[in-house]
PDB file of C-alpha atoms and ligand atoms in Angstrom:
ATOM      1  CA  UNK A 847     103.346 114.246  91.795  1.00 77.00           C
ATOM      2  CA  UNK A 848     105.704 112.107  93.453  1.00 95.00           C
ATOM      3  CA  UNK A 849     106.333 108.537  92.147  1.00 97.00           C
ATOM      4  CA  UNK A 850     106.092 106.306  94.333  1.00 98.00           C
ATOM      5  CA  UNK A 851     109.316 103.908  95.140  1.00 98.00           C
ATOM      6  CA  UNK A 852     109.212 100.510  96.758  1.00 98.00           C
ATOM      7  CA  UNK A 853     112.809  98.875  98.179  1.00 98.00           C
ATOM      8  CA  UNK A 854     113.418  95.637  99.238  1.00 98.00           C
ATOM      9  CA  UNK A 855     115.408  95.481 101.966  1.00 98.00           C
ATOM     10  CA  UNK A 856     116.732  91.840 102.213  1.00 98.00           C
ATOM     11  CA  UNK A 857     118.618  92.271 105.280  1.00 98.00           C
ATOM     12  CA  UNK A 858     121.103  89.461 106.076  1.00 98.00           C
ATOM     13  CA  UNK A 859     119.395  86.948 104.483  1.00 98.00           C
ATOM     14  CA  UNK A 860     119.940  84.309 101.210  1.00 98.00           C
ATOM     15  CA  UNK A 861     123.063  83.419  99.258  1.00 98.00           C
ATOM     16  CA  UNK A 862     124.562  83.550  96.027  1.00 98.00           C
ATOM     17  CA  UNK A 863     122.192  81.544  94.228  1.00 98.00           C
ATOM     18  CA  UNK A 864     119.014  82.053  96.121  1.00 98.00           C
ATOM     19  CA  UNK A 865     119.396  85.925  95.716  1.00 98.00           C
ATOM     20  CA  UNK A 866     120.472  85.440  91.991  1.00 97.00           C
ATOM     21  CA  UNK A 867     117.659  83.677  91.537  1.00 98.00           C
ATOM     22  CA  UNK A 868     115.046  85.788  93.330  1.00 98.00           C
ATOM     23  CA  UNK A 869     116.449  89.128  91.279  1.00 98.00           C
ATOM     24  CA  UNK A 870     115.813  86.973  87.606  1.00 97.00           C
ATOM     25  CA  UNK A 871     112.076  86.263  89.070  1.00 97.00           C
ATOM     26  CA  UNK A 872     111.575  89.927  90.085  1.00 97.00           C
ATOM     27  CA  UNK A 873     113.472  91.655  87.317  1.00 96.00           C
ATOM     28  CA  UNK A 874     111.223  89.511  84.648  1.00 95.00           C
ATOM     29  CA  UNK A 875     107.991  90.532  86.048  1.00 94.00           C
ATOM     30  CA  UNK A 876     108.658  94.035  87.251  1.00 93.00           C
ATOM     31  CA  UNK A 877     105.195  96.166  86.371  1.00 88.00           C
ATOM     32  CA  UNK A 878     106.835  99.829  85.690  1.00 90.00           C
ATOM     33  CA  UNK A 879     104.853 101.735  87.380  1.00 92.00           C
ATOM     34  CA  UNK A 880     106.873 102.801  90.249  1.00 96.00           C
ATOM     35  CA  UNK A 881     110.795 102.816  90.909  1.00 97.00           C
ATOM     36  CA  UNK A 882     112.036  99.783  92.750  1.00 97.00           C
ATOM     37  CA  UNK A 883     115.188  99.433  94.601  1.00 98.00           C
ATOM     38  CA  UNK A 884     117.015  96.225  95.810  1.00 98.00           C
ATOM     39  CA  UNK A 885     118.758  96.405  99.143  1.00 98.00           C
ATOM     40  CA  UNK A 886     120.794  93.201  98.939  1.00 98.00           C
ATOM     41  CA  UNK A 887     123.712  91.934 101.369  1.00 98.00           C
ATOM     42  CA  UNK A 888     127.021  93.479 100.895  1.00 98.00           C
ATOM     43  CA  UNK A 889     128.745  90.413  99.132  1.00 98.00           C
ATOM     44  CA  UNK A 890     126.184  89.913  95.990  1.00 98.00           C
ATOM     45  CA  UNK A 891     126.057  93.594  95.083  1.00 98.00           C
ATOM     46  CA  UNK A 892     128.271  94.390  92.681  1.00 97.00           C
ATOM     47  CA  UNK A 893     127.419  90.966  90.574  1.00 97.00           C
ATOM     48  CA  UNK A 894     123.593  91.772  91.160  1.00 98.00           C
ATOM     49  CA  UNK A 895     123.739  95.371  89.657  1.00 97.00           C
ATOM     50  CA  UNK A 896     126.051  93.947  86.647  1.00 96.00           C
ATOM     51  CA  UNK A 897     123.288  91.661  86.207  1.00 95.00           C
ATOM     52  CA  UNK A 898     120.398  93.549  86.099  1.00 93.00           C
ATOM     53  CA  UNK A 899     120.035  97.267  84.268  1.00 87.00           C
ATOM     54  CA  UNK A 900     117.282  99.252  84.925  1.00 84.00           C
ATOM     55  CA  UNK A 901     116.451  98.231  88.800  1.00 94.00           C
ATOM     56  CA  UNK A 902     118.122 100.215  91.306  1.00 97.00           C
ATOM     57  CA  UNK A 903     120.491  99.223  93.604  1.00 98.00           C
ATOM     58  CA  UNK A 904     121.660 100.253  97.576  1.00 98.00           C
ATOM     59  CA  UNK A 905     123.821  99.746 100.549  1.00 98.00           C
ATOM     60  CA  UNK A 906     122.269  98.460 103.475  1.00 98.00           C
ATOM     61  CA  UNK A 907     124.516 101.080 105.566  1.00 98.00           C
ATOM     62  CA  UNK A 908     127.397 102.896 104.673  1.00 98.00           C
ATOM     63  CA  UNK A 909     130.335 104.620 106.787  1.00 98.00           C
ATOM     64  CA  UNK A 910     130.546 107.424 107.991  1.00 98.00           C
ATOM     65  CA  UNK A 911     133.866 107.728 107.218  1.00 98.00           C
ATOM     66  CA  UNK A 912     134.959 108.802 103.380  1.00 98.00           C
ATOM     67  CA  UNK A 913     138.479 106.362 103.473  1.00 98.00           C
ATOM     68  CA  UNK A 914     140.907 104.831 105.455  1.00 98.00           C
ATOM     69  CA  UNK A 915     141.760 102.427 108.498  1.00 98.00           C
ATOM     70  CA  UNK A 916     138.339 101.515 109.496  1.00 98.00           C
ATOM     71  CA  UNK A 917     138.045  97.683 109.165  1.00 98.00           C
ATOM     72  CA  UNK A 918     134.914  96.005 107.878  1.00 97.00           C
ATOM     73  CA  UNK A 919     133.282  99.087 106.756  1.00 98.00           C
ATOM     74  CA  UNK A 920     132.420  99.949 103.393  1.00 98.00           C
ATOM     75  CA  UNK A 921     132.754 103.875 102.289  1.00 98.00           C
ATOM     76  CA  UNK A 922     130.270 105.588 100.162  1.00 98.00           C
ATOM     77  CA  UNK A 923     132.549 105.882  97.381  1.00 98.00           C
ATOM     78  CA  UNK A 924     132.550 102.226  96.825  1.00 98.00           C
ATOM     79  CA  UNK A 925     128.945 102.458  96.537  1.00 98.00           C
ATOM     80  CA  UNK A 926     128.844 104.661  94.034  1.00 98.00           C
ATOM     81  CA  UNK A 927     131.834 102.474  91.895  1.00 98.00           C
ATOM     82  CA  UNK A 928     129.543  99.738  91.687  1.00 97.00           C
ATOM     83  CA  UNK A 929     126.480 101.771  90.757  1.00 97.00           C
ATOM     84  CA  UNK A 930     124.430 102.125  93.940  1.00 98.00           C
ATOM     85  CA  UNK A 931     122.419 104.731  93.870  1.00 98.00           C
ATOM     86  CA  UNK A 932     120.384 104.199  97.094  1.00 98.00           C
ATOM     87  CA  UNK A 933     121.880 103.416 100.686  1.00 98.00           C
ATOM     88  CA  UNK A 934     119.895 102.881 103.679  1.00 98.00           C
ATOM     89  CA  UNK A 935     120.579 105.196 106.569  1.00 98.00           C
ATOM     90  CA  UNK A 936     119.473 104.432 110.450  1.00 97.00           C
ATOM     91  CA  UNK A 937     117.258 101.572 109.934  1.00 98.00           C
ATOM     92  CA  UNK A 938     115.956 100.360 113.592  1.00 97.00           C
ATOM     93  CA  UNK A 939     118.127  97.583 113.449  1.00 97.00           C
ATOM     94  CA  UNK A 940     121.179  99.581 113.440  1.00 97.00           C
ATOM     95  CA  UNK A 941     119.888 101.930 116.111  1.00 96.00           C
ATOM     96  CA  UNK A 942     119.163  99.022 118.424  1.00 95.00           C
ATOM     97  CA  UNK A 943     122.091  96.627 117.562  1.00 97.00           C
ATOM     98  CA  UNK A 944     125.017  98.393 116.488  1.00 97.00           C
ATOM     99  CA  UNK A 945     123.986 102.019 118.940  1.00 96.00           C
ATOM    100  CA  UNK A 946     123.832 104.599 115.902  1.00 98.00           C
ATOM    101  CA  UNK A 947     122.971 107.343 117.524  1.00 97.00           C
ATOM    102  CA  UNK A 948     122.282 111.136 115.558  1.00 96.00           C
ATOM    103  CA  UNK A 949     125.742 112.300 114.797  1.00 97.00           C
ATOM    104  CA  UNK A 950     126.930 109.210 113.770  1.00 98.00           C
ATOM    105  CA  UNK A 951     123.430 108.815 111.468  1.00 98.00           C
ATOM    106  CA  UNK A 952     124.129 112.529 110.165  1.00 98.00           C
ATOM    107  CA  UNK A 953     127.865 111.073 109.448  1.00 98.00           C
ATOM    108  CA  UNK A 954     126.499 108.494 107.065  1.00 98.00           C
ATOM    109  CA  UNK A 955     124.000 110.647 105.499  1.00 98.00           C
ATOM    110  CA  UNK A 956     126.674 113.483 104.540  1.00 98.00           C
ATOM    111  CA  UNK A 957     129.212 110.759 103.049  1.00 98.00           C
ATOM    112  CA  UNK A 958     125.966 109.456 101.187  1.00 98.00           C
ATOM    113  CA  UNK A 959     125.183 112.347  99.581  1.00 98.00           C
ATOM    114  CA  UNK A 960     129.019 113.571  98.540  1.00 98.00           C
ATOM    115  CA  UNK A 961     128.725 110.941  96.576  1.00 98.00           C
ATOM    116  CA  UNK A 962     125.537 111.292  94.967  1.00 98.00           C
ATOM    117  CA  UNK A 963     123.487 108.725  96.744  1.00 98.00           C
ATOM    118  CA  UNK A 964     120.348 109.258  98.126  1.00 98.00           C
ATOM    119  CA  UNK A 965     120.271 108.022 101.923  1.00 98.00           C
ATOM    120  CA  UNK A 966     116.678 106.685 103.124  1.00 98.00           C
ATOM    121  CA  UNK A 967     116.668 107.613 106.927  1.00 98.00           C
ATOM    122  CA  UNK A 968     114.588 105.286 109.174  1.00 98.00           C
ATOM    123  CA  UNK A 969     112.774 106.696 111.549  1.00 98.00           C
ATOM    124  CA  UNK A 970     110.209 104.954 113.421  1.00 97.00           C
ATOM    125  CA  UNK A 971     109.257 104.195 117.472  1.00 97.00           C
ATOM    126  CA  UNK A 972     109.137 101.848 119.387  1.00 94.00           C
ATOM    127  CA  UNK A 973     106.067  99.967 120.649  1.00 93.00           C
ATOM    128  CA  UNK A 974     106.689 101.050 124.725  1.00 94.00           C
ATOM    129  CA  UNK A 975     106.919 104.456 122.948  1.00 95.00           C
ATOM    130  CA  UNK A 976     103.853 104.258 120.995  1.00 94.00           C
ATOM    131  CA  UNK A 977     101.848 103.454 123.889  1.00 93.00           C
ATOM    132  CA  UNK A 978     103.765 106.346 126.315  1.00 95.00           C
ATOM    133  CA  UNK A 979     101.801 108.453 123.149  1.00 96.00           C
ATOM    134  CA  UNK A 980     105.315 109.809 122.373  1.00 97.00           C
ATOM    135  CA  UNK A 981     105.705 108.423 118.551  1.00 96.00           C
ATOM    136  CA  UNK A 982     105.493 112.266 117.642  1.00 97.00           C
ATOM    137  CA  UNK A 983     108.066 113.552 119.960  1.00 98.00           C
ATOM    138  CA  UNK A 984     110.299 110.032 118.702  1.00 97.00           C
ATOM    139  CA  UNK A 985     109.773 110.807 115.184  1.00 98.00           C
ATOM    140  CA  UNK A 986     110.552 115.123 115.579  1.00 97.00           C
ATOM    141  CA  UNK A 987     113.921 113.873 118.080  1.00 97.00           C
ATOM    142  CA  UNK A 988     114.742 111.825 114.792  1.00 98.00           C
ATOM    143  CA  UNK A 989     114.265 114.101 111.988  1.00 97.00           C
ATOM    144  CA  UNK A 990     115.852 117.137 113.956  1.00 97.00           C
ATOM    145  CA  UNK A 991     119.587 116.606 113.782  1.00 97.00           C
ATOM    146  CA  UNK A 992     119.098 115.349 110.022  1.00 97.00           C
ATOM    147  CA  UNK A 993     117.410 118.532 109.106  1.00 95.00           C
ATOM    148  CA  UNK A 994     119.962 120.758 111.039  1.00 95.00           C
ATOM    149  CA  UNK A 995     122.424 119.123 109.818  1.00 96.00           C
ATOM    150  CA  UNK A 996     121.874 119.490 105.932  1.00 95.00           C
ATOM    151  CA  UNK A 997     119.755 122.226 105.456  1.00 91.00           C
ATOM    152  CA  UNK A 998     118.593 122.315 102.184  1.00 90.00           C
ATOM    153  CA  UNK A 999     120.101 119.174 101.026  1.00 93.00           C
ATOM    154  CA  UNK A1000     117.283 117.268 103.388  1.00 94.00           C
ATOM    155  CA  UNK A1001     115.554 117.286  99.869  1.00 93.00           C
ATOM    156  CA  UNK A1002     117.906 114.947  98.139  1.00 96.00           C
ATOM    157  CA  UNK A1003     117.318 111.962 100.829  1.00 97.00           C
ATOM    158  CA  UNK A1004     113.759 109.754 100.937  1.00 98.00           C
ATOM    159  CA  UNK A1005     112.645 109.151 104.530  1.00 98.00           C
ATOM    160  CA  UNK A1006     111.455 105.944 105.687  1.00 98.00           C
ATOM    161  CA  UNK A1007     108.661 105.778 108.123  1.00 98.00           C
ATOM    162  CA  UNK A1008     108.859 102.462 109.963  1.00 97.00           C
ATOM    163  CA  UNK A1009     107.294 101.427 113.582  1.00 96.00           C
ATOM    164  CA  UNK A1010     109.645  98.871 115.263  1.00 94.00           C
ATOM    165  CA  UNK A1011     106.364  97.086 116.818  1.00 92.00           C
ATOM    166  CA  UNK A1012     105.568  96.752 112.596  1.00 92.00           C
ATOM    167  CA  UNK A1013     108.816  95.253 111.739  1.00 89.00           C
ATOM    168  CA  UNK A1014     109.363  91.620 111.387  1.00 87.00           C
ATOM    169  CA  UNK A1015     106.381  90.898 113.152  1.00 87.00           C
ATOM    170  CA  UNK A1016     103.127  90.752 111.306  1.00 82.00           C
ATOM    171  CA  UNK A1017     101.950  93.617 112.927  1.00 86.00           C
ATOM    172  CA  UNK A1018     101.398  95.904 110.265  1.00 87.00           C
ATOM    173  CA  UNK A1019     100.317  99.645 110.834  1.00 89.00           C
ATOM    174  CA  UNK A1020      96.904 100.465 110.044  1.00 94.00           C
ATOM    175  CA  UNK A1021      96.485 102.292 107.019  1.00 97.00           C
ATOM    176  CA  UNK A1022      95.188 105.610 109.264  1.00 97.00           C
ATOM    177  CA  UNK A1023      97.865 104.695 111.965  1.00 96.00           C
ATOM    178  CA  UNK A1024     100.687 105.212 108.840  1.00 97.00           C
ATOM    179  CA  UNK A1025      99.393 107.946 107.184  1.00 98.00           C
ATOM    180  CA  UNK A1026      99.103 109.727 110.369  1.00 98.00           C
ATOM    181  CA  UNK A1027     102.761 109.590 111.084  1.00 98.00           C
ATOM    182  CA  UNK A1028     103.710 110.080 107.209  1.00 98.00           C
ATOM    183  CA  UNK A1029     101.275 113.116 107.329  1.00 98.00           C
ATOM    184  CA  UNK A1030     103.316 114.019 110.687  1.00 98.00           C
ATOM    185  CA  UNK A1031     106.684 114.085 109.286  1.00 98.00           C
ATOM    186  CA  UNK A1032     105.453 115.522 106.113  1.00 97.00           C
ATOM    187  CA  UNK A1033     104.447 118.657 108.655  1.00 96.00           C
ATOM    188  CA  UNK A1034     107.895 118.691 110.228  1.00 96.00           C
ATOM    189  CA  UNK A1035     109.595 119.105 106.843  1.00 95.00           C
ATOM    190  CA  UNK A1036     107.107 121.953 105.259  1.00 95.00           C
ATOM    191  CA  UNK A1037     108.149 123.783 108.813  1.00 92.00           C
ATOM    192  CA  UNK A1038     111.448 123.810 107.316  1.00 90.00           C
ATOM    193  CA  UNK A1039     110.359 124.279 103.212  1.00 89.00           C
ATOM    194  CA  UNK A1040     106.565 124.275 102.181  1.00 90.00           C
ATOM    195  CA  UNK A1041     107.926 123.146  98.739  1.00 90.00           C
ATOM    196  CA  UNK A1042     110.544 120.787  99.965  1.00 89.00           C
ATOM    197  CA  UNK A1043     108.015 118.596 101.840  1.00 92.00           C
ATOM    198  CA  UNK A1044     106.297 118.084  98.973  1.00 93.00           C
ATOM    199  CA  UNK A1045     109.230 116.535  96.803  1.00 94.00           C
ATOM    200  CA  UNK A1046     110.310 114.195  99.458  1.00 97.00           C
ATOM    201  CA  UNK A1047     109.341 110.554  99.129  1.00 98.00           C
ATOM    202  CA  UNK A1048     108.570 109.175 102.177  1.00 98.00           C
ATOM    203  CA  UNK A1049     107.724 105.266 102.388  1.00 98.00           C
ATOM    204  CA  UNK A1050     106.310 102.632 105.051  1.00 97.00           C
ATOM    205  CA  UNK A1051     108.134  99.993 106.175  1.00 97.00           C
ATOM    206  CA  UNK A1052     107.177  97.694 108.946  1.00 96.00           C
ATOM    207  CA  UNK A1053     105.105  93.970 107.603  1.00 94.00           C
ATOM    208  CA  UNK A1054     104.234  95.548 104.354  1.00 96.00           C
ATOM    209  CA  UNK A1055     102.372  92.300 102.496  1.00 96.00           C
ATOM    210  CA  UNK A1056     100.629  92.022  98.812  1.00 97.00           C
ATOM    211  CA  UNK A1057      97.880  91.841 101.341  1.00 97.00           C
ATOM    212  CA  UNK A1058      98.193  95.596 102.680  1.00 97.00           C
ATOM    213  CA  UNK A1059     100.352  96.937 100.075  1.00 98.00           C
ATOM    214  CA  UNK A1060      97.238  98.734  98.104  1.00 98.00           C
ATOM    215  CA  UNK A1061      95.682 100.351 101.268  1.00 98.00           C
ATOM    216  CA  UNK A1062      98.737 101.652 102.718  1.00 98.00           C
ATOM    217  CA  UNK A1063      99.978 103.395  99.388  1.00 98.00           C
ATOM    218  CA  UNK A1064      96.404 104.614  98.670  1.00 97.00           C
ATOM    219  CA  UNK A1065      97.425 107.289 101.193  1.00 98.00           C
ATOM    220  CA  UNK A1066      98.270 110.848 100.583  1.00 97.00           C
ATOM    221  CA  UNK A1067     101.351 111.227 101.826  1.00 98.00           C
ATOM    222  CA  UNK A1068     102.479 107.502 101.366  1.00 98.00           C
ATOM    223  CA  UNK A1069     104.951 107.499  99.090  1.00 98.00           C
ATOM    224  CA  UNK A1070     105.810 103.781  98.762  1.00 98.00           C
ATOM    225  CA  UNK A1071     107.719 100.956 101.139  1.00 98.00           C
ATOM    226  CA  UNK A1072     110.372  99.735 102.477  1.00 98.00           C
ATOM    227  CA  UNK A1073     109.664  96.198 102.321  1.00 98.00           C
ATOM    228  CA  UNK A1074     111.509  93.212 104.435  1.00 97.00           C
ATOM    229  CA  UNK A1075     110.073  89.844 104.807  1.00 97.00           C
ATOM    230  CA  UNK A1076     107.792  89.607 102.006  1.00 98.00           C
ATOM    231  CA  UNK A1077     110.671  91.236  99.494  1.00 98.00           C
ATOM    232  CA  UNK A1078     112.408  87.406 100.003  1.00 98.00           C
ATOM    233  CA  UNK A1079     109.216  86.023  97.549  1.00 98.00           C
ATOM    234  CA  UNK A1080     109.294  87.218  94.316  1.00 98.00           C
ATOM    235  CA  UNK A1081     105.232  86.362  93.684  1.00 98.00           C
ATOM    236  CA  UNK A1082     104.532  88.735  96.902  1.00 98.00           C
ATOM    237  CA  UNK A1083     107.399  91.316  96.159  1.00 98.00           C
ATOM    238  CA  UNK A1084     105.862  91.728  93.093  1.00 98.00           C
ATOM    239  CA  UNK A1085     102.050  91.643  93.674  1.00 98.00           C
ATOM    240  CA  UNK A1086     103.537  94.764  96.151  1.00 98.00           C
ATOM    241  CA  UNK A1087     105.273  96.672  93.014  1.00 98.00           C
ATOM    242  CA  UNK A1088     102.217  96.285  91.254  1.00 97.00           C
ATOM    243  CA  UNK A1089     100.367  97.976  94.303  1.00 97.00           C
ATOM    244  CA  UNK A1090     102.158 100.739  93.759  1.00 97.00           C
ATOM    245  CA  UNK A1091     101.289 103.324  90.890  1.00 91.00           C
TER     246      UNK A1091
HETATM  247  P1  13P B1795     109.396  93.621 107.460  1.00 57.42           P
HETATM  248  O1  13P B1795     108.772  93.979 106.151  1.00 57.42           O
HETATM  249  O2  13P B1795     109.960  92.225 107.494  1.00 57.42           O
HETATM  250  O3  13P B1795     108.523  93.947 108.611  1.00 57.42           O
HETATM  251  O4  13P B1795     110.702  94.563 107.616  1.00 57.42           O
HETATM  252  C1  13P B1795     110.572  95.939 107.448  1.00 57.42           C
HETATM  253  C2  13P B1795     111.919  96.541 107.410  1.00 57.42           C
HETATM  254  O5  13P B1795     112.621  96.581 108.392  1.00 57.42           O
HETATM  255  C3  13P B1795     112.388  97.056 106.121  1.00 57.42           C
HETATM  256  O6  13P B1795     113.550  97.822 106.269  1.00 57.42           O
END
């Protein structure tokens, strides 16, 4: 049985005190009954996870680099010294904004996991690509270099199934619509490992709302989410955690 996990990935967004004081309003109301991870900007990490035991804690990206000359980056290692244990990896907006492409996203993943942390790669496609009737083919193109690339160690990342159309926009998948996909890439890892597809938590991300939250991880192979927007209100945040169980 896989437990389910929900992150909140607050993107560039708050500041010192706003985010101190959303963490005290989720960490004093946190149900229990599923592992929650906070994805907060850079800057506030370190004095978040010093703050607050017992959540979990991630990079919003990483580099793909282990050390050195490689301004503005931060390297996996440093991470790991101030007790993340979760970094996302090739989230949509760093696809489309900053051009990751595969080898660069397989980079980050194997710098990730030499130090321990597990990487949540985004997959996800686009709305033009949904309606092409390509999301499969997107989603396979996605996972493949991943999976070649670490073999057996694909089981020590989470994967994060989220639509671009879904993200930011109130346009949540359907419940159906999502557990299609998850069920999809679900398939594309037992072709690799029957038993290694079923370890893998995979989550939804894309509008996930206290509204949705219970329908969407009602499905099989929905493993939790990857929450944005609503992660910024500690009430719905919440409500979402206690959705998941
Ligand atoms: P929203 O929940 O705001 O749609 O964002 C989803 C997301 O990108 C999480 O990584």
């Amino acid at each position: 049985m896989r437990r389910k996990l929900v992150a909140a990935n607050w993107k560039m967004h708050g500041s010192r005190d706003a985010n101190r004081a959303l963490l005290a309003a989720v960490a004093a109301s946190l149900p229990g009954s599923c592992d929650v991870v906070v994805f907060p900007p850079f800057p506030y990490l370190a004095e978040l996870i010093a703050a607050h035991a017992g959540i979990g804690f991630g990079g919003q990206d990483v580099s793909a680099h282990a050390a050195g000359a490689y301004t503005g980056e931060v390297a996996a290692s440093m991470l790991r010294d101030i007790g993340c244990g979760y970094v996302l990896v090739g989230h949509s907006e760093r696809r489309q904004y900053h051009h990751e492409d595969d080898a660069l996203i397989c980079a980050k993943l194997e710098r990730a996991l030499e130090q321990g942390i597990t990487p949540i790669l985004c997959v996800g496609e686009t709305l033009d690509q949904r309606r092409q009737g390509v999301t499969e083919a997107i989603i396979t193109a996605q996972l493949h270099a991943p999976l070649q690339a670490l073999g057996e160690r694909i089981a020590r990342i989470a994967i994060a199934y989220e639509p671009v159309w879904a993200i930011g926009t109130g346009h949540t998948a359907s419940a159906a619509q999502a557990q299609a996909a998850h069920a999809f890439i679900r398939s594309q890892l037992a072709a690799r490992d029957a038993k290694l597809s079923r370890m893998i938590r995979v989550l939804y991300g894309g509008s996930v709302k206290a509204a949705n939250a219970s329908d969407l991880f009602a499905q099989p192979d929905i493993d939790g989410g990857l929450v944005g927007g609503a992660s910024l209100v500690a009430e719905e945040f919440l409500a979402i955690c206690a959705a998941a169980r």
